[in-house]
Amino acid sequence: MKRAQAAPALSLAGIDKSFGHVQALSEVSLEVRAHEVVALVGDNAAGKSTLAKIIAGVLQPDAGIIESDGVPVTIANPAAAHALGIASVFQDLALCDNLDVVQNLYLGRELRRGLRLDDEAMEDEARRILRSLTSRIPSVRTPLAGLSAGQRQSVAIARTLLGEPRVVVLDEPTASLSVSQTAEVLMHVERLRELGHAVILISHNMTDVRAVADRIEVLRHGRNNGSFSGADVGYEEIIAAITGASAPPRHDALRDGPRSA
Amino acid sequence: MYPSRVNTDRSTPGSQTSLREANRLRLVDAVKRFGGLTQVELAAATGLSTATVSTIVKELIAAGVVETHTTSRSGRRAQKVTIARRVGLVAGVQVGHRHLQVTLADFSRTVVAEQQMPLPAEHRLDTGLDRVALLIVDLLERVGAQTDELLAVGLALPAPVDSATGMISVRGVLRGWDDTHIGQVLSKRLATPVFVENDANLGALAEHDFGAARGARDSIFVRASYGTGAGLVLGDHLHRGYAGTAGEIGHVQITPDGPICRCGNRGCLETVVGATALLEMLRTSHGPLTLRDVIAQAIEGDPGCRRVVADAGARIGAAVATLATGINPQCVVVGGELAETGEVLVGPLREAVLRHVVPNTLAPLEVVVGELGTRAEVMGAVALALRSTDVASDGSAVQGFAP
């Protein structure tokens, strides 16, 4: 009950963004609550990554309102996003191959005891987080170069959990992974939801999206083109919304109706 | 999971012996968790020194608990430590409504590797079976096994299965999986015999062979999950019925003027206690939830979720009572995801069964929670695959017939 009534952990409304003459986003809205997985799907150049970058504070919107827990905010830079409890994993993962798992997790925010690095505390915390994700990385002291693509994705997701974030944004986490690695990442996404995080999942793979998402938001040519409940929607319906074969049936009124009543 | 070792020479905690024992357990745990690891990885995973790991691994090899395989993954040759396996491997697979579970086990039924994966609602046969096949191959690689070490696969499906053809025998129960020889299709992809069976039947088999119904000649296994079903063991044998639909209590009519069910009949138990019905009841008060949320919140003590699960227990209990009156089992074992709530589900279920069943003073019917939890079905699939494979005295495996 309290979950449903709380303000969205993050809500974006009427977001516009243009690059010169190209209107990348126009009047896009998106909201995600705690304990919810919202999938953002759409064709290439639909504006998914632009929206993710706005949430992460990498890009600034030209217009629109962003609210965090119902309070209007501006996300001026990635540090501001971090301060708001928003953690993002981008497609390139931004991990360092020559550093080990612990060093990657704490890069730029190392724990210190006096002047020295507190290696022990960092290692313990890294183990705890990887375990909470039920991750299959045997050693937290393995250099990243020795890990598989799926394990790297696990490390990148684990890194987002360090600052106890409220919102986790995952950009194409299952692209270029094998089936068992995909299974691992999808289990992580389920786990993040169970831990009470709000998750925004950007993906091309409809099977993966429908497996874990509570809600699926479709973007087309930089506009919202449909919002579906993850449990009920069929594959064809989503594809129709992505290609533009179906008009945007915004479910917001319907979905919020019984809740606000 | 792992047969707990009986500590005969009792040692004081903190002594050298108990420390060594704790380290051994830690190491075995790590091997099981990751399937297969090199000794260097083991040292890092357990926090023990490489020298200690090396000593313990030698001890464990001598005791027959683990074994080493030479692998050349990612170009380097390495000794991989895995749980020791006897003769060969079998795979148990459970395809649920929202999850896929794949388990590799050896001939002593020891689990050597497993992986779960979320599935979309109304998932399809083609992508489903592709994922099963690829996951099995991935797990084999994880434990350093060749594909020809896989001797059989047991597949659990949430629908009645005709065991002779491996086809689903009631249309519409598992949408998109009808009209296909599922066993044959998967068998072609893996070049291994595949035995397909209903999940509740496999749960019944597992609980009878090594779970809560051990020692009972006649038992009923009730599976309360996204759908509801039951498996029957009569005279120590799984009773499938002529076309595999025995025990389908989810499709017993309980409200004659109720909604139409997937199976085509009207007012089935499943239209009242199935996941869709349960979640719909909570939609106005709790907003959109998943079945996993309902179970988690019922365990946490949310009154609404507890009520929904408890009422479902009572409705299922009434249907089980009718079945129990018909066959007079020694015990009823309750499994499936909803049984994770323990007495929240099983209390009202037991009460309803005992209220409606013919009272028997000589041997009163027992209603208990399953011992194997949500692993019952997949372990049943492992047991089915093992039963279907005979082991010759020279250690080589010979394919037999379905049990």
XYZ file of C-alpha atoms in Angstrom:
664
model
C 0.000 0.000 0.000
C 2.621 2.512 1.016
C 4.714 1.472 -1.940
C 2.002 2.320 -4.442
C 1.158 5.676 -2.913
C 4.695 7.044 -2.550
C 5.870 9.622 -5.078
C 7.954 8.190 -7.933
C 11.622 7.811 -7.061
C 12.345 9.656 -10.277
C 9.956 11.337 -12.688
C 10.672 13.206 -15.899
C 7.952 15.202 -17.662
C 7.929 17.144 -20.927
C 11.614 16.624 -21.615
C 12.876 18.300 -24.811
C 16.387 17.979 -26.158
C 17.768 19.004 -29.514
C 21.214 18.770 -31.023
C 21.327 21.618 -33.544
C 18.456 20.953 -35.925
C 17.887 17.413 -34.719
C 15.105 17.114 -32.176
C 16.291 14.085 -30.193
C 13.575 14.166 -27.542
C 10.285 15.984 -27.549
C 7.938 16.121 -24.587
C 9.122 12.787 -23.268
C 7.917 11.678 -19.878
C 9.061 8.745 -17.773
C 8.656 7.774 -14.166
C 9.967 4.973 -12.014
C 9.092 4.009 -8.443
C 11.044 2.199 -5.789
C 10.779 -1.590 -6.155
C 9.913 -1.303 -9.844
C 11.659 -2.189 -13.113
C 10.748 0.099 -16.002
C 12.046 -0.919 -19.410
C 12.755 1.721 -22.021
C 12.588 0.248 -25.512
C 12.712 1.650 -29.016
C 14.512 1.430 -32.329
C 18.020 2.802 -32.835
C 18.032 6.610 -32.561
C 14.689 6.639 -30.775
C 16.243 8.702 -27.988
C 16.766 6.018 -25.339
C 20.409 6.738 -24.649
C 19.860 10.522 -24.786
C 17.252 10.141 -22.048
C 19.615 7.934 -20.044
C 22.347 10.571 -20.357
C 19.970 13.273 -19.134
C 19.128 11.124 -16.104
C 22.825 10.558 -15.463
C 23.553 14.291 -15.665
C 25.769 13.962 -18.744
C 23.385 16.006 -20.914
C 21.097 18.888 -19.976
C 17.499 18.975 -21.246
C 16.295 22.094 -23.162
C 12.950 21.992 -21.347
C 11.020 19.809 -18.937
C 10.684 18.982 -15.266
C 12.665 16.361 -13.342
C 11.430 15.365 -9.910
C 13.159 13.163 -7.368
C 10.766 11.809 -4.717
C 8.317 14.530 -5.743
C 10.856 17.362 -5.347
C 11.870 19.297 -8.509
C 15.607 18.985 -9.151
C 18.201 19.822 -11.787
C 20.829 17.262 -12.621
C 23.634 19.573 -13.672
C 26.422 16.991 -13.854
C 27.164 13.334 -13.023
C 28.147 14.290 -9.470
C 24.674 15.812 -8.951
C 23.110 12.593 -10.217
C 25.246 10.634 -7.791
C 24.184 12.925 -4.929
C 20.530 12.264 -5.833
C 21.144 8.523 -5.609
C 21.061 7.872 -9.349
C 23.600 5.335 -10.591
C 24.072 4.465 -14.254
C 25.769 1.663 -16.165
C 26.460 2.587 -19.773
C 27.067 0.214 -22.640
C 30.841 0.592 -22.597
C 30.784 -0.168 -18.798
C 33.725 2.228 -18.203
C 35.821 -0.335 -16.332
C 39.616 -0.506 -16.219
C 41.027 -3.767 -17.572
C 44.296 -3.553 -15.653
C 42.667 -3.036 -12.247
C 41.073 -5.764 -10.152
C 37.409 -5.985 -9.124
C 37.809 -4.092 -5.838
C 39.890 -1.335 -7.414
C 37.285 -0.912 -10.144
C 34.405 -0.757 -7.683
C 36.108 1.935 -5.614
C 37.842 3.853 -8.394
C 37.797 7.521 -7.417
C 36.093 6.926 -4.080
C 38.571 4.716 -2.255
C 38.039 4.151 1.439
C 40.868 5.422 3.589
C 42.091 4.741 7.058
C 44.270 7.716 7.919
C 46.534 8.234 4.940
C 46.463 4.641 3.782
C 43.838 2.869 1.713
C 41.601 0.628 3.770
C 41.963 -2.413 1.499
C 40.392 -4.795 3.951
C 37.156 -2.814 4.327
C 36.889 -2.311 0.563
C 37.421 -6.005 -0.099
C 34.823 -7.048 2.489
C 32.260 -4.623 1.122
C 32.959 -5.744 -2.464
C 32.434 -9.388 -1.437
C 29.214 -8.479 0.366
C 27.773 -6.620 -2.634
C 28.700 -9.330 -5.142
C 27.144 -11.893 -2.815
C 23.949 -9.845 -2.408
C 23.677 -9.947 -6.197
C 24.348 -13.712 -6.057
C 27.121 -13.041 -8.514
C 29.509 -15.711 -9.778
C 32.811 -13.882 -9.526
C 35.122 -16.161 -7.569
C 37.766 -13.623 -6.669
C 37.452 -9.897 -6.021
C 41.189 -9.602 -6.711
C 41.000 -10.794 -10.327
C 42.021 -8.136 -12.857
C 39.079 -7.193 -15.080
C 40.973 -8.462 -18.127
C 40.495 -12.003 -16.788
C 36.700 -11.813 -16.532
C 34.036 -12.777 -19.048
C 31.641 -10.235 -20.543
C 28.893 -11.329 -18.167
C 31.160 -11.041 -15.134
C 32.200 -7.538 -16.208
C 28.552 -6.573 -16.406
C 28.139 -7.928 -12.851
C 31.030 -5.742 -11.687
C 29.531 -2.694 -13.385
C 26.165 -3.351 -11.728
C 27.846 -3.973 -8.372
C 29.648 -0.631 -8.693
C 26.309 1.185 -8.942
C 25.245 -0.378 -5.626
C 28.148 1.082 -3.633
C 26.504 4.379 -2.706
C 23.138 2.749 -1.823
C 21.435 4.310 -4.857
C 17.673 4.723 -5.204
C 17.601 4.618 -8.989
C 19.735 2.332 -11.166
C 19.909 2.936 -14.921
C 21.156 0.009 -17.045
C 21.878 0.748 -20.711
C 21.758 -2.440 -22.825
C 23.107 -4.742 -20.082
C 22.495 -7.957 -22.030
C 23.802 -6.891 -25.436
C 26.580 -9.220 -26.629
C 26.207 -11.701 -23.741
C 25.766 -15.480 -23.957
C 22.580 -17.084 -22.648
C 23.971 -18.040 -19.253
C 25.515 -14.592 -18.825
C 22.190 -13.043 -19.812
C 20.511 -15.288 -17.230
C 22.964 -13.983 -14.644
C 22.303 -10.317 -15.484
C 18.520 -10.803 -15.518
C 18.739 -12.438 -12.099
C 20.687 -9.338 -10.967
C 17.912 -7.077 -12.252
C 15.317 -9.106 -10.336
C 17.528 -8.916 -7.283
C 17.889 -5.114 -7.573
C 14.106 -4.843 -7.642
C 13.763 -7.113 -4.603
C 16.321 -4.990 -2.739
C 13.909 -2.072 -3.271
C 15.779 -0.123 -5.951
C 14.042 1.622 -8.823
C 15.487 0.234 -12.064
C 15.404 1.713 -15.562
C 16.384 -0.973 -18.074
C 17.203 0.034 -21.631
C 17.242 -2.872 -24.044
C 16.625 -4.122 -27.560
C 15.819 -7.668 -26.528
C 12.069 -8.082 -26.088
C 12.377 -11.496 -24.405
C 14.724 -10.117 -21.747
C 12.635 -6.995 -21.238
C 9.387 -8.905 -20.842
C 11.044 -11.339 -18.433
C 11.869 -8.732 -15.787
C 10.025 -5.452 -16.446
C 6.974 -4.295 -14.502
C 6.290 -1.625 -17.087
C 7.519 -1.121 -20.636
C 7.791 2.395 -22.095
C 8.252 2.718 -25.839
C 10.106 5.617 -27.443
C 9.758 6.371 -31.140
C 11.466 9.275 -32.925
C 12.051 10.963 -29.568
C 8.444 10.752 -28.350
C 6.567 8.444 -26.004
C 4.752 5.894 -28.133
C 3.071 3.572 -25.665
C 3.238 2.317 -22.104
C 2.531 -1.326 -21.303
C 2.304 -3.512 -18.247
C 5.157 -6.026 -18.478
C 3.085 -8.984 -17.304
C 0.220 -8.626 -19.780
C 1.722 -7.251 -22.972
C 2.427 -9.470 -25.959
C 5.550 -9.374 -28.089
C 3.685 -8.091 -31.168
C 2.096 -5.177 -29.294
C 5.483 -3.816 -28.260
C 6.921 -4.253 -31.736
C 3.902 -2.442 -33.197
C 4.535 0.494 -30.855
C 8.263 0.529 -31.693
C 7.685 0.549 -35.445
C 4.844 3.039 -35.151
C 2.162 0.671 -36.443
C 0.101 1.500 -33.363
C -0.716 4.935 -31.936
C 0.427 5.753 -28.402
C -2.104 4.317 -25.931
C -0.959 6.073 -22.756
C -2.075 3.911 -19.863
C -1.173 6.474 -17.230
C -4.740 7.539 -16.448
C -5.779 3.906 -16.227
C -2.825 2.820 -14.162
C -2.998 5.697 -11.686
C -6.781 5.606 -11.388
C -7.300 2.942 -8.736
C -4.170 4.002 -6.889
C -5.166 7.616 -6.277
C -8.768 6.585 -5.519
C 21.898 -29.661 -0.488
C 25.080 -31.385 0.317
C 24.892 -34.423 2.595
C 25.991 -33.030 5.926
C 28.976 -34.824 7.272
C 28.548 -36.416 10.652
C 31.319 -35.299 12.909
C 32.160 -38.406 14.918
C 35.305 -37.226 16.659
C 33.762 -34.241 18.345
C 36.251 -31.389 18.573
C 36.079 -28.238 20.626
C 35.278 -25.090 18.680
C 38.346 -23.022 17.869
C 40.680 -26.033 17.994
C 42.983 -26.925 15.111
C 40.711 -29.771 14.012
C 37.520 -27.728 13.938
C 39.324 -24.960 12.060
C 40.493 -27.417 9.415
C 36.974 -28.830 9.160
C 35.542 -25.312 8.732
C 38.077 -24.577 5.992
C 37.186 -27.807 4.193
C 33.502 -26.898 4.261
C 34.298 -23.401 3.014
C 36.246 -24.818 0.123
C 33.565 -27.347 -0.841
C 30.961 -24.574 -0.649
C 32.977 -22.410 -3.015
C 33.419 -25.260 -5.514
C 29.684 -25.927 -5.485
C 28.814 -22.271 -5.813
C 30.940 -21.710 -8.896
C 30.758 -25.167 -10.473
C 34.478 -25.393 -11.162
C 37.429 -23.277 -10.084
C 41.209 -23.378 -10.359
C 43.169 -23.591 -7.113
C 44.261 -19.962 -7.425
C 40.637 -18.883 -7.826
C 39.697 -21.083 -4.880
C 42.247 -19.346 -2.692
C 40.792 -15.971 -3.617
C 37.186 -17.112 -3.224
C 37.703 -18.598 0.228
C 40.367 -16.221 1.547
C 42.625 -19.187 2.374
C 46.273 -19.288 1.385
C 47.211 -21.189 -1.776
C 49.240 -23.634 0.320
C 46.224 -24.421 2.532
C 43.987 -24.760 -0.516
C 46.450 -27.149 -2.109
C 46.589 -29.306 1.042
C 42.818 -29.381 1.489
C 42.208 -30.134 -2.194
C 44.597 -33.109 -1.921
C 42.683 -34.362 1.129
C 39.336 -33.882 -0.575
C 40.509 -35.712 -3.704
C 41.624 -38.624 -1.540
C 38.231 -38.602 0.205
C 36.503 -38.615 -3.187
C 34.685 -35.332 -2.596
C 36.289 -33.304 -5.393
C 38.288 -34.089 -8.502
C 40.453 -32.125 -10.923
C 40.106 -31.712 -14.682
C 42.514 -30.178 -17.122
C 40.865 -27.389 -19.035
C 42.223 -25.041 -21.629
C 39.689 -22.300 -21.360
C 40.715 -18.847 -22.571
C 43.832 -20.381 -24.057
C 45.580 -21.289 -20.806
C 45.858 -24.786 -19.410
C 44.651 -25.019 -15.862
C 43.639 -27.637 -13.312
C 39.993 -27.077 -12.496
C 38.637 -28.405 -9.213
C 35.052 -29.661 -9.416
C 32.767 -31.779 -7.232
C 33.620 -35.424 -7.934
C 31.062 -37.027 -10.217
C 30.325 -40.653 -10.702
C 29.926 -42.174 -14.172
C 28.252 -39.235 -15.886
C 25.996 -36.270 -15.656
C 22.292 -35.712 -16.081
C 20.427 -32.424 -16.354
C 17.189 -31.531 -14.619
C 15.273 -28.663 -16.185
C 12.208 -26.914 -14.881
C 10.319 -24.576 -17.157
C 7.994 -22.504 -14.978
C 5.598 -19.729 -15.863
C 8.170 -17.019 -15.119
C 11.422 -18.891 -14.415
C 13.702 -21.443 -15.935
C 15.888 -23.598 -13.723
C 18.662 -25.834 -15.052
C 20.550 -28.197 -12.748
C 23.409 -30.569 -13.519
C 23.795 -33.551 -11.213
C 25.892 -36.708 -11.168
C 24.797 -40.289 -10.579
C 24.838 -39.876 -6.815
C 22.298 -37.073 -7.320
C 24.852 -34.496 -6.161
C 24.208 -31.132 -7.786
C 27.381 -29.966 -9.561
C 26.096 -26.752 -11.173
C 22.888 -24.812 -11.561
C 21.515 -21.625 -13.080
C 18.199 -19.823 -12.922
C 16.770 -17.412 -15.450
C 13.663 -15.195 -15.452
C 11.250 -15.827 -18.332
C 8.606 -13.514 -19.813
C 4.919 -14.225 -19.195
C 3.494 -16.453 -21.952
C 6.987 -17.381 -23.100
C 7.296 -19.377 -26.279
C 8.433 -22.863 -27.069
C 11.111 -22.030 -29.656
C 13.086 -19.460 -27.642
C 12.410 -21.434 -24.466
C 13.951 -24.670 -25.733
C 16.851 -22.761 -27.342
C 17.679 -21.230 -23.996
C 17.403 -24.585 -22.219
C 19.829 -26.202 -24.667
C 22.344 -23.334 -24.514
C 22.199 -23.142 -20.717
C 22.870 -26.884 -20.399
C 25.890 -26.607 -22.708
C 27.136 -23.566 -20.758
C 26.816 -25.406 -17.436
C 28.672 -28.422 -18.838
C 31.479 -26.109 -19.844
C 31.429 -24.492 -16.409
C 32.194 -27.832 -14.729
C 34.736 -28.754 -17.395
C 32.679 -31.620 -18.842
C 32.401 -32.775 -22.458
C 28.950 -32.750 -24.077
C 28.990 -36.560 -24.364
C 29.175 -36.841 -20.570
C 25.552 -35.696 -20.473
C 23.537 -38.914 -20.449
C 19.947 -37.796 -20.098
C 17.756 -34.763 -19.505
C 14.592 -34.594 -17.395
C 12.262 -31.729 -18.273
C 9.486 -30.496 -15.956
C 6.604 -28.570 -17.521
C 3.655 -26.809 -15.834
C 1.124 -28.776 -17.904
C -0.090 -32.380 -18.148
C 2.291 -34.370 -20.340
C 1.713 -37.570 -22.260
C 4.890 -39.423 -21.348
C 4.812 -41.695 -24.404
C 5.089 -38.809 -26.888
C 6.419 -36.013 -24.675
C 3.559 -33.806 -25.805
C 1.267 -31.646 -23.697
C -2.035 -33.514 -23.472
C -4.432 -30.666 -22.690
C -4.461 -27.782 -25.160
C -4.219 -24.195 -23.924
C -2.773 -24.888 -20.463
C 0.725 -23.809 -21.540
C 0.033 -21.458 -24.422
C 2.371 -21.663 -27.364
C 3.746 -25.072 -26.362
C 0.965 -27.247 -27.845
C 1.275 -29.659 -30.771
C 5.024 -30.164 -30.528
C 6.997 -33.270 -29.611
C 8.896 -31.268 -26.995
C 11.116 -34.157 -25.925
C 12.082 -34.956 -29.499
C 12.903 -31.336 -30.385
C 15.162 -30.848 -27.352
C 16.672 -34.294 -27.786
C 17.769 -33.372 -31.322
C 19.463 -30.184 -30.126
C 21.427 -31.911 -27.382
C 21.887 -35.353 -28.985
C 20.725 -36.841 -25.667
C 17.515 -38.596 -24.615
C 15.025 -36.164 -23.057
C 12.236 -37.264 -20.728
C 9.346 -34.833 -20.356
C 7.027 -34.890 -17.377
C 4.532 -32.731 -15.513
C 6.166 -30.610 -12.780
C 3.774 -31.669 -9.990
C 4.411 -35.331 -10.882
C 8.164 -34.754 -10.630
C 7.714 -32.907 -7.332
C 5.770 -35.932 -6.069
C 8.536 -38.261 -7.237
C 11.262 -36.195 -5.514
C 9.387 -35.771 -2.221
C 8.621 -39.514 -2.243
C 12.182 -40.598 -3.069
C 14.103 -38.238 -0.788
C 11.770 -35.637 0.736
C 8.878 -35.277 3.162
C 6.951 -38.319 1.813
C 9.894 -40.711 2.325
C 8.570 -44.034 3.541
C 4.963 -43.328 2.550
C 3.599 -45.832 0.015
C 0.765 -43.560 -1.067
C 1.134 -39.772 -1.097
C -0.172 -36.663 -2.799
C 2.121 -33.756 -3.714
C 0.270 -30.464 -4.108
C 2.002 -27.775 -6.103
C 0.693 -24.273 -5.363
C 2.362 -21.871 -7.764
C 1.296 -19.712 -10.720
C -1.073 -22.581 -11.419
C -2.121 -25.437 -9.150
C -1.567 -29.146 -9.691
C -0.991 -32.366 -7.836
C 1.139 -35.455 -8.359
C 0.133 -38.881 -7.083
C 2.375 -41.652 -5.838
C 0.427 -44.906 -5.371
C 2.091 -48.051 -4.063
C 5.511 -46.351 -4.444
C 4.868 -45.675 -8.145
C 4.092 -42.404 -9.868
C 0.503 -42.523 -11.109
C 0.237 -40.525 -14.339
C -3.115 -41.670 -15.612
C -3.792 -42.790 -19.180
C -2.911 -39.459 -20.845
C -0.898 -37.899 -18.031
C -3.664 -35.732 -16.588
C -4.040 -37.523 -13.231
C -4.017 -35.136 -10.259
C -4.830 -31.982 -12.239
C -6.722 -30.445 -9.318
C -6.245 -26.995 -10.821
C -8.948 -27.951 -13.293
C -11.515 -29.279 -10.850
C -14.688 -27.217 -11.012
C -15.350 -25.293 -7.799
C -17.604 -22.429 -8.985
C -20.088 -23.731 -11.616
C -20.925 -20.217 -12.842
C -17.336 -18.929 -12.588
C -15.155 -17.582 -15.406
C -13.957 -19.724 -18.319
C -10.574 -21.351 -17.681
C -7.634 -21.702 -20.116
C -8.465 -25.397 -20.426
C -11.912 -24.552 -21.834
C -13.995 -25.610 -18.834
C -15.704 -23.252 -16.439
C -15.015 -22.230 -12.822
C -11.838 -24.311 -12.386
C -9.868 -24.037 -9.108
C -7.130 -22.269 -11.071
C -9.469 -19.380 -11.981
C -9.772 -18.729 -8.217
C -6.290 -19.505 -6.818
C -4.072 -19.060 -9.910
C -1.530 -16.178 -9.917
C -3.717 -13.998 -12.158
C -6.666 -14.267 -9.750
C -4.533 -13.664 -6.641
C -2.806 -10.590 -8.101
C -6.113 -9.162 -9.339
C -7.502 -9.329 -5.781
C -4.598 -7.160 -4.551
C -4.559 -4.683 -7.443
C -6.842 -2.063 -5.896
C -5.253 -2.089 -2.457
C -1.601 -2.877 -3.216
C -1.175 -1.762 -6.835
C 0.381 -4.058 -9.441
C 2.440 -6.814 -7.766
C 4.170 -9.969 -8.951
C 3.589 -13.347 -7.320
C 7.107 -13.137 -5.837
C 6.134 -9.791 -4.185
C 3.006 -11.368 -2.685
C 5.048 -14.253 -1.249
C 7.732 -11.898 0.126
C 5.140 -9.579 1.692
C 3.152 -12.482 3.148
C 6.338 -13.704 4.831
C 7.050 -10.158 6.095
C 3.555 -10.136 7.610
C 1.523 -7.878 5.294
C -2.105 -8.667 6.318
C -3.598 -8.337 2.806
C -1.069 -10.670 1.188
C -1.357 -13.171 4.047
C -5.128 -13.206 3.672
C -4.960 -13.846 -0.070
C -2.490 -16.730 0.385
C -4.434 -18.203 3.333
C -7.748 -18.119 1.449
C -6.075 -19.790 -1.526
C -4.830 -22.482 0.875
C -8.375 -23.159 2.071
C -9.741 -23.428 -1.494
C -6.919 -25.742 -2.573
C -7.429 -27.806 0.604
C -11.067 -28.463 -0.246
C -10.102 -29.805 -3.682
C -7.264 -31.893 -2.199
C -9.720 -33.401 0.313
C -11.866 -34.761 -2.523
C -8.808 -36.272 -4.185
C -7.607 -37.683 -0.840
C -10.995 -39.270 -0.160
C -10.708 -40.957 -3.538
C -7.290 -42.508 -3.065
C -6.689 -42.472 0.725
C -3.000 -41.414 0.862
C -0.797 -41.568 3.941
C 0.329 -37.960 3.591
C -0.158 -34.770 1.604
C 3.011 -32.774 0.861
C 2.606 -29.128 -0.117
C 5.160 -27.514 -2.447
C 5.390 -24.832 -5.132
C 6.335 -21.157 -4.639
C 3.328 -20.349 -2.428
C 4.488 -22.988 0.074
C 7.482 -20.704 0.818
C 5.027 -18.826 3.061
C 4.922 -21.956 5.262
C 1.970 -22.164 7.616
C 0.344 -19.076 6.053
C -0.647 -21.341 3.154
C -0.405 -24.782 4.707
C -2.351 -24.006 7.931
C -5.685 -23.243 6.215
C -4.965 -25.915 3.583
C -4.477 -28.576 6.269
C -7.598 -27.442 8.105
C -9.699 -27.653 4.923
C -8.332 -31.091 4.010
C -9.001 -32.524 7.466
C -12.478 -30.987 7.598
C -13.561 -32.499 4.280
C -11.735 -35.816 4.125
C -13.251 -39.017 5.516
C -12.086 -39.092 9.161
C -9.791 -42.008 9.757
C -8.928 -42.953 13.325
C -6.393 -45.660 12.522
C -4.019 -43.555 10.448
C -4.975 -39.878 10.313
C -3.905 -38.045 7.156
C -0.811 -35.852 7.545
C -0.514 -32.531 5.692
C 3.039 -31.142 5.671
C 5.252 -28.591 3.909
C 7.635 -30.157 1.371
C 11.239 -30.670 2.483
C 12.766 -29.852 -0.885
C 11.120 -26.427 -1.258
C 11.140 -24.957 -4.743
C 13.849 -27.434 -5.796
C 11.468 -30.397 -5.613
C 10.493 -30.275 -9.295
C 13.983 -29.872 -10.689
C 15.337 -32.607 -8.385
C 12.439 -34.770 -9.573
C 13.570 -34.085 -13.136
C 17.089 -35.188 -12.159
C 15.647 -38.337 -10.542
C 13.599 -39.067 -13.681
C 16.665 -38.724 -15.900
C 18.658 -40.985 -13.546
C 15.930 -43.645 -13.407
C 15.832 -43.682 -17.200
C 19.543 -44.414 -17.487
C 20.974 -47.756 -16.404
C 24.538 -48.040 -15.267
C 26.408 -51.133 -16.390
C 28.841 -52.823 -13.965
C 31.896 -51.605 -15.865
C 30.845 -48.051 -15.113
C 29.553 -47.204 -18.570
C 26.009 -45.912 -18.873
C 23.341 -47.700 -20.900
C 20.111 -46.075 -21.944
C 17.023 -47.738 -20.553
C 13.339 -47.113 -21.013
C 11.279 -44.469 -19.260
C 10.408 -45.679 -15.752
